[in-house]
mmCIF file of C-alpha atoms and ligand atoms in Angstrom:
data_model
loop_
_atom_site.group_PDB
_atom_site.id
_atom_site.type_symbol
_atom_site.label_atom_id
_atom_site.label_comp_id
_atom_site.label_asym_id
_atom_site.label_seq_id
_atom_site.Cartn_x
_atom_site.Cartn_y
_atom_site.Cartn_z
ATOM 1 C CA MET P 60 34.139 -49.496 -119.474
ATOM 2 C CA GLN P 61 31.683 -50.565 -117.753
ATOM 3 C CA GLU P 62 29.322 -52.509 -119.353
ATOM 4 C CA ILE P 63 25.644 -50.996 -118.297
ATOM 5 C CA ARG P 64 22.885 -52.973 -118.034
ATOM 6 C CA VAL P 65 19.155 -52.787 -119.841
ATOM 7 C CA GLU P 66 15.993 -54.111 -118.092
ATOM 8 C CA LEU P 67 13.241 -53.129 -120.785
ATOM 9 C CA THR P 68 10.071 -52.460 -118.309
ATOM 10 C CA LYS P 69 6.659 -54.053 -119.774
ATOM 11 C CA THR P 70 4.003 -51.041 -118.463
ATOM 12 C CA PRO P 71 5.142 -48.127 -120.668
ATOM 13 C CA LYS P 72 2.526 -45.322 -119.233
ATOM 14 C CA ALA P 73 1.168 -43.384 -121.513
ATOM 15 C CA LYS P 74 2.349 -39.908 -122.289
ATOM 16 C CA PRO P 75 1.587 -36.532 -121.481
ATOM 17 C CA ALA P 76 -1.605 -36.257 -123.248
ATOM 18 C CA ASP P 77 -1.289 -32.025 -123.711
ATOM 19 C CA GLU P 78 1.894 -30.944 -123.571
ATOM 20 C CA THR P 79 1.332 -27.421 -123.518
ATOM 21 C CA LYS P 80 0.956 -27.512 -119.177
ATOM 22 C CA LEU P 81 3.484 -30.388 -118.594
ATOM 23 C CA GLY P 82 4.338 -28.056 -115.221
ATOM 24 C CA PHE P 83 7.604 -28.550 -113.892
ATOM 25 C CA GLY P 84 9.019 -32.421 -112.786
ATOM 26 C CA LYS P 85 6.073 -33.875 -112.024
ATOM 27 C CA ILE P 86 5.699 -36.305 -114.508
ATOM 28 C CA PHE P 87 8.157 -38.735 -115.232
ATOM 29 C CA THR P 88 9.183 -41.305 -117.593
ATOM 30 C CA ASP P 89 9.961 -45.202 -117.583
ATOM 31 C CA HIS P 90 13.110 -46.229 -117.045
ATOM 32 C CA MET P 91 15.878 -44.684 -115.037
ATOM 33 C CA PHE P 92 19.568 -45.145 -114.509
ATOM 34 C CA VAL P 93 20.925 -46.429 -111.281
ATOM 35 C CA MET P 94 24.686 -47.243 -110.267
ATOM 36 C CA ASN P 95 26.178 -48.370 -106.891
ATOM 37 C CA TYR P 96 29.893 -47.508 -105.312
ATOM 38 C CA ASP P 97 30.321 -49.930 -102.671
ATOM 39 C CA ALA P 98 34.043 -48.702 -100.841
ATOM 40 C CA GLY P 99 36.682 -51.241 -101.536
ATOM 41 C CA GLU P 100 34.295 -52.454 -105.132
ATOM 42 C CA GLY P 101 33.876 -48.615 -106.322
ATOM 43 C CA TRP P 102 31.654 -47.427 -108.970
ATOM 44 C CA HIS P 103 29.434 -50.547 -110.319
ATOM 45 C CA ASP P 104 26.601 -52.050 -111.170
ATOM 46 C CA PRO P 105 25.562 -49.795 -114.380
ATOM 47 C CA ARG P 106 21.911 -50.413 -115.360
ATOM 48 C CA ILE P 107 19.336 -48.619 -116.754
ATOM 49 C CA VAL P 108 15.455 -50.207 -115.183
ATOM 50 C CA PRO P 109 12.064 -50.241 -115.427
ATOM 51 C CA TYR P 110 11.521 -46.007 -112.789
ATOM 52 C CA GLY P 111 10.065 -46.983 -109.520
ATOM 53 C CA PRO P 112 10.716 -46.982 -106.186
ATOM 54 C CA ILE P 113 13.506 -47.244 -104.410
ATOM 55 C CA GLU P 114 14.564 -49.334 -101.196
ATOM 56 C CA MET P 115 16.997 -48.583 -98.419
ATOM 57 C CA GLU P 116 17.212 -48.589 -94.529
ATOM 58 C CA PRO P 117 15.330 -45.483 -92.404
ATOM 59 C CA SER P 118 18.387 -45.088 -91.326
ATOM 60 C CA ALA P 119 20.530 -43.754 -94.636
ATOM 61 C CA MET P 120 22.711 -41.245 -94.326
ATOM 62 C CA CYS P 121 21.226 -39.078 -96.827
ATOM 63 C CA LEU P 122 18.302 -38.452 -94.674
ATOM 64 C CA HIS P 123 20.004 -37.551 -91.517
ATOM 65 C CA TYR P 124 22.778 -35.182 -92.880
ATOM 66 C CA GLY P 125 21.957 -34.073 -96.792
ATOM 67 C CA GLN P 126 25.326 -36.170 -98.014
ATOM 68 C CA SER P 127 24.123 -36.065 -101.347
ATOM 69 C CA VAL P 128 24.097 -33.641 -105.010
ATOM 70 C CA PHE P 129 22.593 -33.357 -108.184
ATOM 71 C CA GLU P 130 23.011 -32.465 -112.010
ATOM 72 C CA GLY P 131 20.127 -30.583 -114.078
ATOM 73 C CA MET P 132 20.474 -31.123 -117.962
ATOM 74 C CA LYS P 133 18.189 -30.827 -120.315
ATOM 75 C CA ALA P 134 17.477 -33.297 -123.600
ATOM 76 C CA TYR P 135 16.216 -31.346 -126.956
ATOM 77 C CA ARG P 136 13.156 -32.631 -129.587
ATOM 78 C CA THR P 137 14.871 -30.593 -132.795
ATOM 79 C CA ALA P 138 12.731 -30.178 -135.402
ATOM 80 C CA ASP P 139 14.154 -32.865 -137.964
ATOM 81 C CA ASP P 140 14.226 -35.343 -134.497
ATOM 82 C CA ARG P 141 16.780 -35.205 -133.911
ATOM 83 C CA ILE P 142 17.558 -34.974 -129.874
ATOM 84 C CA LEU P 143 20.176 -33.066 -128.508
ATOM 85 C CA LEU P 144 22.017 -32.880 -125.108
ATOM 86 C CA PHE P 145 23.588 -29.399 -124.195
ATOM 87 C CA ARG P 146 27.271 -29.313 -122.505
ATOM 88 C CA PRO P 147 26.636 -32.766 -121.088
ATOM 89 C CA GLU P 148 30.328 -32.604 -120.440
ATOM 90 C CA LYS P 149 29.831 -29.474 -118.226
ATOM 91 C CA ASN P 150 27.203 -30.972 -116.140
ATOM 92 C CA MET P 151 29.531 -34.018 -115.382
ATOM 93 C CA ALA P 152 33.073 -31.929 -114.628
ATOM 94 C CA ARG P 153 29.991 -29.942 -112.195
ATOM 95 C CA LEU P 154 29.425 -33.313 -109.931
ATOM 96 C CA ASN P 155 32.404 -34.119 -109.558
ATOM 97 C CA VAL P 156 33.587 -30.511 -108.172
ATOM 98 C CA SER P 157 30.328 -31.597 -105.550
ATOM 99 C CA ASN P 158 31.349 -35.050 -105.363
ATOM 100 C CA GLU P 159 34.375 -33.493 -104.212
ATOM 101 C CA ARG P 160 32.786 -30.669 -101.986
ATOM 102 C CA LEU P 161 30.701 -33.963 -100.026
ATOM 103 C CA CYS P 162 33.269 -36.554 -99.972
ATOM 104 C CA ILE P 163 31.442 -38.722 -102.216
ATOM 105 C CA PRO P 164 33.647 -40.679 -104.536
ATOM 106 C CA GLN P 165 34.407 -39.238 -108.249
ATOM 107 C CA ILE P 166 32.109 -40.876 -110.859
ATOM 108 C CA ASP P 167 33.995 -40.599 -114.486
ATOM 109 C CA GLU P 168 32.634 -38.069 -116.159
ATOM 110 C CA GLU P 169 32.643 -39.992 -119.494
ATOM 111 C CA PHE P 170 31.026 -42.553 -118.701
ATOM 112 C CA ALA P 171 28.301 -40.932 -116.732
ATOM 113 C CA LYS P 172 27.851 -38.873 -120.352
ATOM 114 C CA ASN P 173 27.455 -41.927 -121.924
ATOM 115 C CA ALA P 174 25.091 -43.476 -119.688
ATOM 116 C CA ILE P 175 22.813 -40.627 -120.512
ATOM 117 C CA ALA P 176 22.725 -40.924 -123.361
ATOM 118 C CA LYS P 177 22.242 -43.370 -123.232
ATOM 119 C CA LEU P 178 18.984 -43.401 -120.943
ATOM 120 C CA VAL P 179 17.557 -40.427 -123.302
ATOM 121 C CA ALA P 180 17.947 -42.931 -126.405
ATOM 122 C CA ILE P 181 15.878 -45.366 -124.515
ATOM 123 C CA GLU P 182 13.166 -42.535 -123.554
ATOM 124 C CA LYS P 183 13.836 -40.475 -126.582
ATOM 125 C CA ASP P 184 9.194 -40.867 -127.155
ATOM 126 C CA TRP P 185 9.018 -38.853 -124.047
ATOM 127 C CA VAL P 186 10.906 -36.216 -125.620
ATOM 128 C CA PRO P 187 8.366 -33.639 -125.596
ATOM 129 C CA HIS P 188 7.676 -32.542 -129.058
ATOM 130 C CA ALA P 189 5.577 -28.564 -128.226
ATOM 131 C CA GLU P 190 7.209 -24.888 -128.331
ATOM 132 C CA GLY P 191 9.563 -24.305 -125.242
ATOM 133 C CA THR P 192 9.511 -28.240 -123.512
ATOM 134 C CA SER P 193 12.659 -30.539 -122.679
ATOM 135 C CA LEU P 194 12.814 -33.873 -121.459
ATOM 136 C CA TYR P 195 14.684 -32.552 -117.786
ATOM 137 C CA ILE P 196 17.826 -34.983 -116.863
ATOM 138 C CA ARG P 197 18.346 -35.624 -113.049
ATOM 139 C CA PRO P 198 20.994 -36.534 -112.338
ATOM 140 C CA PHE P 199 21.634 -37.421 -107.915
ATOM 141 C CA ILE P 200 24.063 -39.621 -105.857
ATOM 142 C CA PHE P 201 23.916 -39.651 -102.624
ATOM 143 C CA GLY P 202 24.983 -41.896 -99.448
ATOM 144 C CA ILE P 203 23.085 -44.756 -98.144
ATOM 145 C CA ASP P 204 25.291 -46.550 -95.271
ATOM 146 C CA PRO P 205 22.261 -47.266 -92.571
ATOM 147 C CA GLN P 206 23.839 -44.811 -89.362
ATOM 148 C CA VAL P 207 23.258 -42.222 -87.641
ATOM 149 C CA GLY P 208 27.017 -41.542 -86.713
ATOM 150 C CA VAL P 209 27.836 -38.795 -89.107
ATOM 151 C CA HIS P 210 30.514 -39.671 -91.505
ATOM 152 C CA PRO P 211 30.871 -39.723 -94.411
ATOM 153 C CA ALA P 212 29.673 -42.263 -96.868
ATOM 154 C CA SER P 213 30.782 -45.958 -98.337
ATOM 155 C CA HIS P 214 28.366 -46.565 -99.668
ATOM 156 C CA LEU P 215 26.443 -44.824 -102.195
ATOM 157 C CA LEU P 216 23.226 -45.117 -105.049
ATOM 158 C CA PHE P 217 23.811 -43.266 -108.973
ATOM 159 C CA ILE P 218 20.710 -42.446 -110.107
ATOM 160 C CA VAL P 219 18.872 -40.649 -113.597
ATOM 161 C CA ILE P 220 15.874 -40.058 -113.928
ATOM 162 C CA CYS P 221 13.981 -38.240 -116.439
ATOM 163 C CA SER P 222 11.682 -35.198 -116.156
ATOM 164 C CA PRO P 223 9.147 -33.967 -119.636
ATOM 165 C CA VAL P 224 8.637 -30.557 -118.261
ATOM 166 C CA GLY P 225 8.169 -26.656 -120.088
ATOM 167 C CA ALA P 226 8.581 -23.579 -118.244
ATOM 168 C CA TYR P 227 10.102 -23.741 -114.465
ATOM 169 C CA TYR P 228 7.897 -20.505 -114.246
ATOM 170 C CA PRO P 229 4.388 -19.677 -114.782
ATOM 171 C CA GLU P 230 5.938 -16.293 -116.677
ATOM 172 C CA GLY P 231 7.201 -17.920 -119.292
ATOM 173 C CA LEU P 232 9.630 -15.583 -121.118
ATOM 174 C CA ASN P 233 7.857 -12.860 -118.758
ATOM 175 C CA PRO P 234 9.486 -11.040 -116.745
ATOM 176 C CA VAL P 235 9.384 -11.909 -113.374
ATOM 177 C CA LYS P 236 9.325 -10.162 -109.864
ATOM 178 C CA ILE P 237 11.945 -10.940 -107.386
ATOM 179 C CA TYR P 238 13.014 -9.845 -103.688
ATOM 180 C CA VAL P 239 15.819 -9.042 -102.392
ATOM 181 C CA GLU P 240 16.494 -11.335 -98.845
ATOM 182 C CA LYS P 241 17.567 -9.216 -96.386
ATOM 183 C CA ASN P 242 16.676 -11.683 -93.036
ATOM 184 C CA TYR P 243 18.231 -15.090 -94.400
ATOM 185 C CA VAL P 244 21.210 -15.798 -96.216
ATOM 186 C CA ARG P 245 21.820 -19.264 -98.897
ATOM 187 C CA ALA P 246 25.636 -19.606 -98.665
ATOM 188 C CA VAL P 247 29.137 -18.260 -97.056
ATOM 189 C CA ARG P 248 32.463 -18.368 -98.292
ATOM 190 C CA GLY P 249 34.017 -22.171 -97.499
ATOM 191 C CA GLY P 250 30.498 -23.522 -97.408
ATOM 192 C CA MET P 251 28.845 -25.109 -99.966
ATOM 193 C CA GLY P 252 27.500 -22.690 -101.756
ATOM 194 C CA TYR P 253 29.345 -23.219 -104.953
ATOM 195 C CA THR P 254 27.764 -27.578 -105.072
ATOM 196 C CA LYS P 255 24.585 -29.065 -106.095
ATOM 197 C CA THR P 256 23.730 -30.107 -103.057
ATOM 198 C CA ALA P 257 20.741 -30.542 -101.408
ATOM 199 C CA GLY P 258 20.880 -28.612 -98.587
ATOM 200 C CA ASN P 259 21.337 -25.383 -100.509
ATOM 201 C CA TYR P 260 18.352 -25.633 -101.264
ATOM 202 C CA ALA P 261 16.793 -26.864 -97.967
ATOM 203 C CA ALA P 262 18.777 -23.366 -97.154
ATOM 204 C CA SER P 263 16.257 -21.216 -99.417
ATOM 205 C CA LEU P 264 12.292 -22.673 -98.964
ATOM 206 C CA LYS P 265 11.335 -20.104 -96.102
ATOM 207 C CA ALA P 266 13.062 -16.952 -97.673
ATOM 208 C CA GLN P 267 11.602 -18.373 -100.478
ATOM 209 C CA ASP P 268 8.009 -18.950 -99.368
ATOM 210 C CA GLU P 269 8.078 -15.362 -97.241
ATOM 211 C CA ALA P 270 8.529 -14.253 -101.393
ATOM 212 C CA GLU P 271 5.707 -15.399 -102.575
ATOM 213 C CA LYS P 272 3.896 -15.075 -99.689
ATOM 214 C CA GLN P 273 3.784 -11.074 -101.136
ATOM 215 C CA HIS P 274 3.539 -12.231 -104.730
ATOM 216 C CA TYR P 275 7.566 -12.468 -105.988
ATOM 217 C CA THR P 276 8.378 -15.216 -108.118
ATOM 218 C CA GLN P 277 11.864 -15.943 -106.624
ATOM 219 C CA VAL P 278 14.969 -14.650 -103.767
ATOM 220 C CA LEU P 279 18.305 -12.035 -104.673
ATOM 221 C CA TRP P 280 20.223 -13.842 -102.249
ATOM 222 C CA LEU P 281 22.282 -11.605 -100.957
ATOM 223 C CA ASP P 282 26.480 -12.413 -99.664
ATOM 224 C CA GLY P 283 26.285 -14.046 -96.066
ATOM 225 C CA VAL P 284 29.004 -12.346 -94.611
ATOM 226 C CA GLU P 285 28.267 -8.081 -95.111
ATOM 227 C CA ARG P 286 24.494 -8.732 -96.625
ATOM 228 C CA LYS P 287 25.816 -6.577 -99.775
ATOM 229 C CA TYR P 288 27.082 -8.417 -102.664
ATOM 230 C CA ILE P 289 24.324 -9.934 -105.497
ATOM 231 C CA GLU P 290 24.585 -13.545 -105.305
ATOM 232 C CA GLU P 291 22.563 -15.188 -106.877
ATOM 233 C CA VAL P 292 18.382 -16.156 -107.079
ATOM 234 C CA GLY P 293 16.467 -19.030 -106.487
ATOM 235 C CA THR P 294 17.141 -21.666 -109.277
ATOM 236 C CA MET P 295 19.576 -19.304 -110.941
ATOM 237 C CA ASN P 296 22.207 -16.730 -111.957
ATOM 238 C CA VAL P 297 21.554 -13.601 -112.618
ATOM 239 C CA PHE P 298 22.991 -10.233 -115.100
ATOM 240 C CA PHE P 299 22.434 -6.974 -115.273
ATOM 241 C CA LYS P 300 23.100 -4.461 -117.849
ATOM 242 C CA ILE P 301 24.298 -1.429 -116.473
ATOM 243 C CA ASP P 302 24.157 1.135 -119.745
ATOM 244 C CA ASP P 303 26.654 -0.767 -122.230
ATOM 245 C CA GLU P 304 27.905 -3.393 -119.757
ATOM 246 C CA ILE P 305 26.621 -6.812 -118.874
ATOM 247 C CA VAL P 306 27.705 -7.374 -115.240
ATOM 248 C CA THR P 307 27.574 -10.566 -113.098
ATOM 249 C CA PRO P 308 28.544 -11.742 -109.354
ATOM 250 C CA ALA P 309 31.955 -13.187 -110.118
ATOM 251 C CA LEU P 310 32.115 -17.007 -109.194
ATOM 252 C CA GLN P 311 33.840 -16.465 -104.883
ATOM 253 C CA GLY P 312 32.905 -19.953 -103.495
ATOM 254 C CA SER P 313 29.122 -18.964 -103.274
ATOM 255 C CA ILE P 314 27.601 -19.181 -105.646
ATOM 256 C CA LEU P 315 26.691 -21.799 -108.843
ATOM 257 C CA SER P 316 29.104 -21.839 -111.558
ATOM 258 C CA GLY P 317 26.244 -22.032 -113.912
ATOM 259 C CA ILE P 318 26.468 -23.531 -116.882
ATOM 260 C CA THR P 319 24.092 -21.459 -118.707
ATOM 261 C CA ARG P 320 26.352 -18.073 -117.077
ATOM 262 C CA MET P 321 28.680 -19.685 -119.151
ATOM 263 C CA SER P 322 27.430 -19.899 -122.081
ATOM 264 C CA CYS P 323 25.810 -16.758 -121.780
ATOM 265 C CA ILE P 324 29.270 -15.093 -121.399
ATOM 266 C CA GLU P 325 29.700 -16.725 -124.002
ATOM 267 C CA ILE P 326 27.872 -15.371 -126.432
ATOM 268 C CA LEU P 327 27.674 -12.299 -125.629
ATOM 269 C CA ARG P 328 31.760 -11.568 -125.895
ATOM 270 C CA SER P 329 31.550 -13.620 -128.995
ATOM 271 C CA TRP P 330 28.583 -10.186 -130.045
ATOM 272 C CA GLY P 331 31.502 -8.268 -128.819
ATOM 273 C CA MET P 332 30.099 -6.834 -125.698
ATOM 274 C CA LYS P 333 31.220 -6.099 -122.238
ATOM 275 C CA VAL P 334 30.692 -8.454 -120.028
ATOM 276 C CA THR P 335 32.567 -8.103 -116.252
ATOM 277 C CA GLU P 336 32.221 -10.720 -114.100
ATOM 278 C CA ARG P 337 32.811 -7.898 -110.588
ATOM 279 C CA PRO P 338 31.122 -7.928 -107.439
ATOM 280 C CA ILE P 339 28.190 -6.176 -107.016
ATOM 281 C CA ALA P 340 26.845 -3.922 -104.432
ATOM 282 C CA ILE P 341 23.213 -4.003 -103.747
ATOM 283 C CA ASP P 342 23.373 -0.510 -102.935
ATOM 284 C CA GLU P 343 24.896 0.299 -106.610
ATOM 285 C CA LEU P 344 22.050 -2.105 -108.559
ATOM 286 C CA ALA P 345 19.780 0.147 -106.685
ATOM 287 C CA GLU P 346 22.300 3.919 -107.643
ATOM 288 C CA ALA P 347 21.967 2.540 -111.374
ATOM 289 C CA ALA P 348 18.197 2.272 -111.425
ATOM 290 C CA ARG P 349 17.303 5.591 -109.918
ATOM 291 C CA THR P 350 19.743 7.133 -112.537
ATOM 292 C CA GLY P 351 17.967 5.230 -114.990
ATOM 293 C CA HIS P 352 21.389 3.124 -115.865
ATOM 294 C CA LEU P 353 20.606 -0.045 -115.289
ATOM 295 C CA LYS P 354 18.806 -0.430 -118.743
ATOM 296 C CA GLU P 355 17.988 -5.336 -117.983
ATOM 297 C CA ALA P 356 18.065 -7.264 -116.034
ATOM 298 C CA PHE P 357 17.470 -11.156 -116.085
ATOM 299 C CA GLY P 358 18.572 -14.778 -115.291
ATOM 300 C CA SER P 359 19.982 -18.129 -116.316
ATOM 301 C CA GLY P 360 19.557 -21.819 -115.790
ATOM 302 C CA THR P 361 19.086 -25.087 -117.369
ATOM 303 C CA ALA P 362 15.662 -25.004 -115.639
ATOM 304 C CA ALA P 363 14.872 -21.457 -115.773
ATOM 305 C CA VAL P 364 16.464 -21.028 -119.537
ATOM 306 C CA ILE P 365 17.053 -17.102 -119.723
ATOM 307 C CA SER P 366 14.232 -14.994 -117.315
ATOM 308 C CA PRO P 367 13.545 -11.933 -117.715
ATOM 309 C CA ILE P 368 13.566 -9.493 -114.482
ATOM 310 C CA GLY P 369 10.744 -6.813 -114.443
ATOM 311 C CA GLU P 370 10.652 -5.821 -111.099
ATOM 312 C CA LEU P 371 13.447 -5.759 -107.433
ATOM 313 C CA LYS P 372 12.124 -4.951 -104.209
ATOM 314 C CA TRP P 373 15.087 -4.360 -101.437
ATOM 315 C CA GLY P 374 13.294 -3.042 -98.687
ATOM 316 C CA ASP P 375 10.870 -0.713 -98.906
ATOM 317 C CA GLU P 376 12.442 0.467 -102.330
ATOM 318 C CA ILE P 377 11.041 -0.599 -106.565
ATOM 319 C CA MET P 378 13.004 -1.108 -108.772
ATOM 320 C CA SER P 379 11.179 -1.238 -111.939
ATOM 321 C CA ILE P 380 13.000 -2.576 -114.951
ATOM 322 C CA ASN P 381 12.605 -1.812 -118.207
ATOM 323 C CA ASN P 382 8.999 -0.687 -117.440
ATOM 324 C CA GLY P 383 9.284 -4.776 -116.917
ATOM 325 C CA GLU P 384 9.653 -5.721 -120.006
ATOM 326 C CA ILE P 385 11.628 -7.488 -121.298
ATOM 327 C CA GLY P 386 15.004 -6.419 -122.644
ATOM 328 C CA PRO P 387 16.568 -6.409 -126.372
ATOM 329 C CA VAL P 388 19.728 -8.933 -125.071
ATOM 330 C CA SER P 389 17.076 -10.698 -122.959
ATOM 331 C CA GLN P 390 15.082 -11.436 -125.447
ATOM 332 C CA LYS P 391 18.652 -12.030 -128.031
ATOM 333 C CA LEU P 392 19.952 -14.576 -126.478
ATOM 334 C CA TYR P 393 16.672 -16.294 -124.738
ATOM 335 C CA ASP P 394 16.182 -16.202 -128.906
ATOM 336 C CA THR P 395 20.095 -17.772 -129.239
ATOM 337 C CA LEU P 396 20.394 -20.045 -126.756
ATOM 338 C CA THR P 397 17.223 -21.220 -127.395
ATOM 339 C CA GLY P 398 17.627 -21.572 -131.281
ATOM 340 C CA ILE P 399 21.098 -23.410 -130.421
ATOM 341 C CA GLN P 400 18.898 -25.526 -127.830
ATOM 342 C CA TRP P 401 17.165 -27.532 -129.808
ATOM 343 C CA GLY P 402 18.961 -26.683 -133.126
ATOM 344 C CA LYS P 403 17.053 -24.427 -135.442
ATOM 345 C CA ILE P 404 19.712 -22.006 -135.907
ATOM 346 C CA ALA P 405 23.878 -23.005 -136.157
ATOM 347 C CA ASP P 406 26.017 -23.764 -133.150
ATOM 348 C CA PRO P 407 29.257 -22.271 -133.401
ATOM 349 C CA PHE P 408 30.625 -23.388 -129.808
ATOM 350 C CA GLY P 409 29.624 -26.596 -131.295
ATOM 351 C CA TRP P 410 27.829 -27.585 -127.884
ATOM 352 C CA THR P 411 24.994 -29.758 -128.978
ATOM 353 C CA CYS P 412 25.396 -32.805 -129.075
ATOM 354 C CA GLU P 413 23.151 -35.857 -130.424
ATOM 355 C CA ALA P 414 21.509 -38.422 -128.177
ATOM 356 C CA LYS P 415 21.826 -41.702 -129.679
HETATM 357 C C1 COI S 81 18.585 -26.841 -112.796
HETATM 358 O O1 COI S 81 18.146 -25.818 -113.465
HETATM 359 O O2 COI S 81 18.664 -27.403 -113.390
HETATM 360 C C2 COI S 81 18.027 -26.321 -111.106
HETATM 361 O O3 COI S 81 18.805 -27.806 -111.024
HETATM 362 C C3 COI S 81 17.165 -25.687 -110.626
HETATM 363 C C4 COI S 81 16.485 -26.460 -109.501
HETATM 364 C C5 COI S 81 15.786 -26.597 -109.067
HETATM 365 C C6 COI S 81 15.200 -25.860 -110.589
#
């Protein structure tokens, strides 16, 4: 294992005074992890250094062709001041899945997980204390070759930054309103929909902007071919409770394999609930809403946690779900997942580990 060089800042920043007003991803901590890749040398020079601007040429290829991948993870403060990470090995495995699709060299997952734990341990005073807050961790990798020809990069940077955050949506645990997108698509099978790459989020901006203008929080994407099957919501996977069954779109290459999604499925099944991963047509969902069989809907994501959906707008049709209130399964899932993450309840799955 390579040694991680540590250079601590001489000018630490003031921590946020009011942890109830953190918002999401606007404040950054004192340090970041950086590692270089150069063809012939591999990944090298891992270091934790003061957070600050990075230098690259205007011709750096990530700026032109988007060869970049990222992850989203969180560190949580327990009541007895331990700092927990949630399934970090899953994020590192998914990062390598994204790397493979984007022609980015594989990282050593165990090394990267330990580097992140080390960074978080150095930044432990930045992990906020207030209810519902956490330290968001953003690992990302991008190609920096100074060239405008379209080729996989030979020189890359792997950086991890951290940000103390509150709820991703201003609604918090209050149900969000979602707009079913009919005109734009996010990804198609064979594309990059299953990866966490910048381009997928760039593809989402216009639809998101138009939805917000109509006072909807996010868009629900339909498949890019038939424009019929439900895929995912902007920053989260999506679940529906139809009668007593929980259904969620199957992973078929165009949607993200969410770690919160995976955890929700495991928790729900551990309660003996029936969870089915399958294609779900939007007209099937609308029919279930019309006939009273659609009982609950919620999104899942690291940033969004569990986010109940109170309304879906599909063309002229408005589907109101559980009278716009959080349903009992969504609430219990939120309590259980966040209970494990913040160390408030036992972790029967062994999902958390301490960053120290
Ligand atoms: C996350 O949930 O961590 C994400 O990466 C979503 C993000 C785009 C805010």
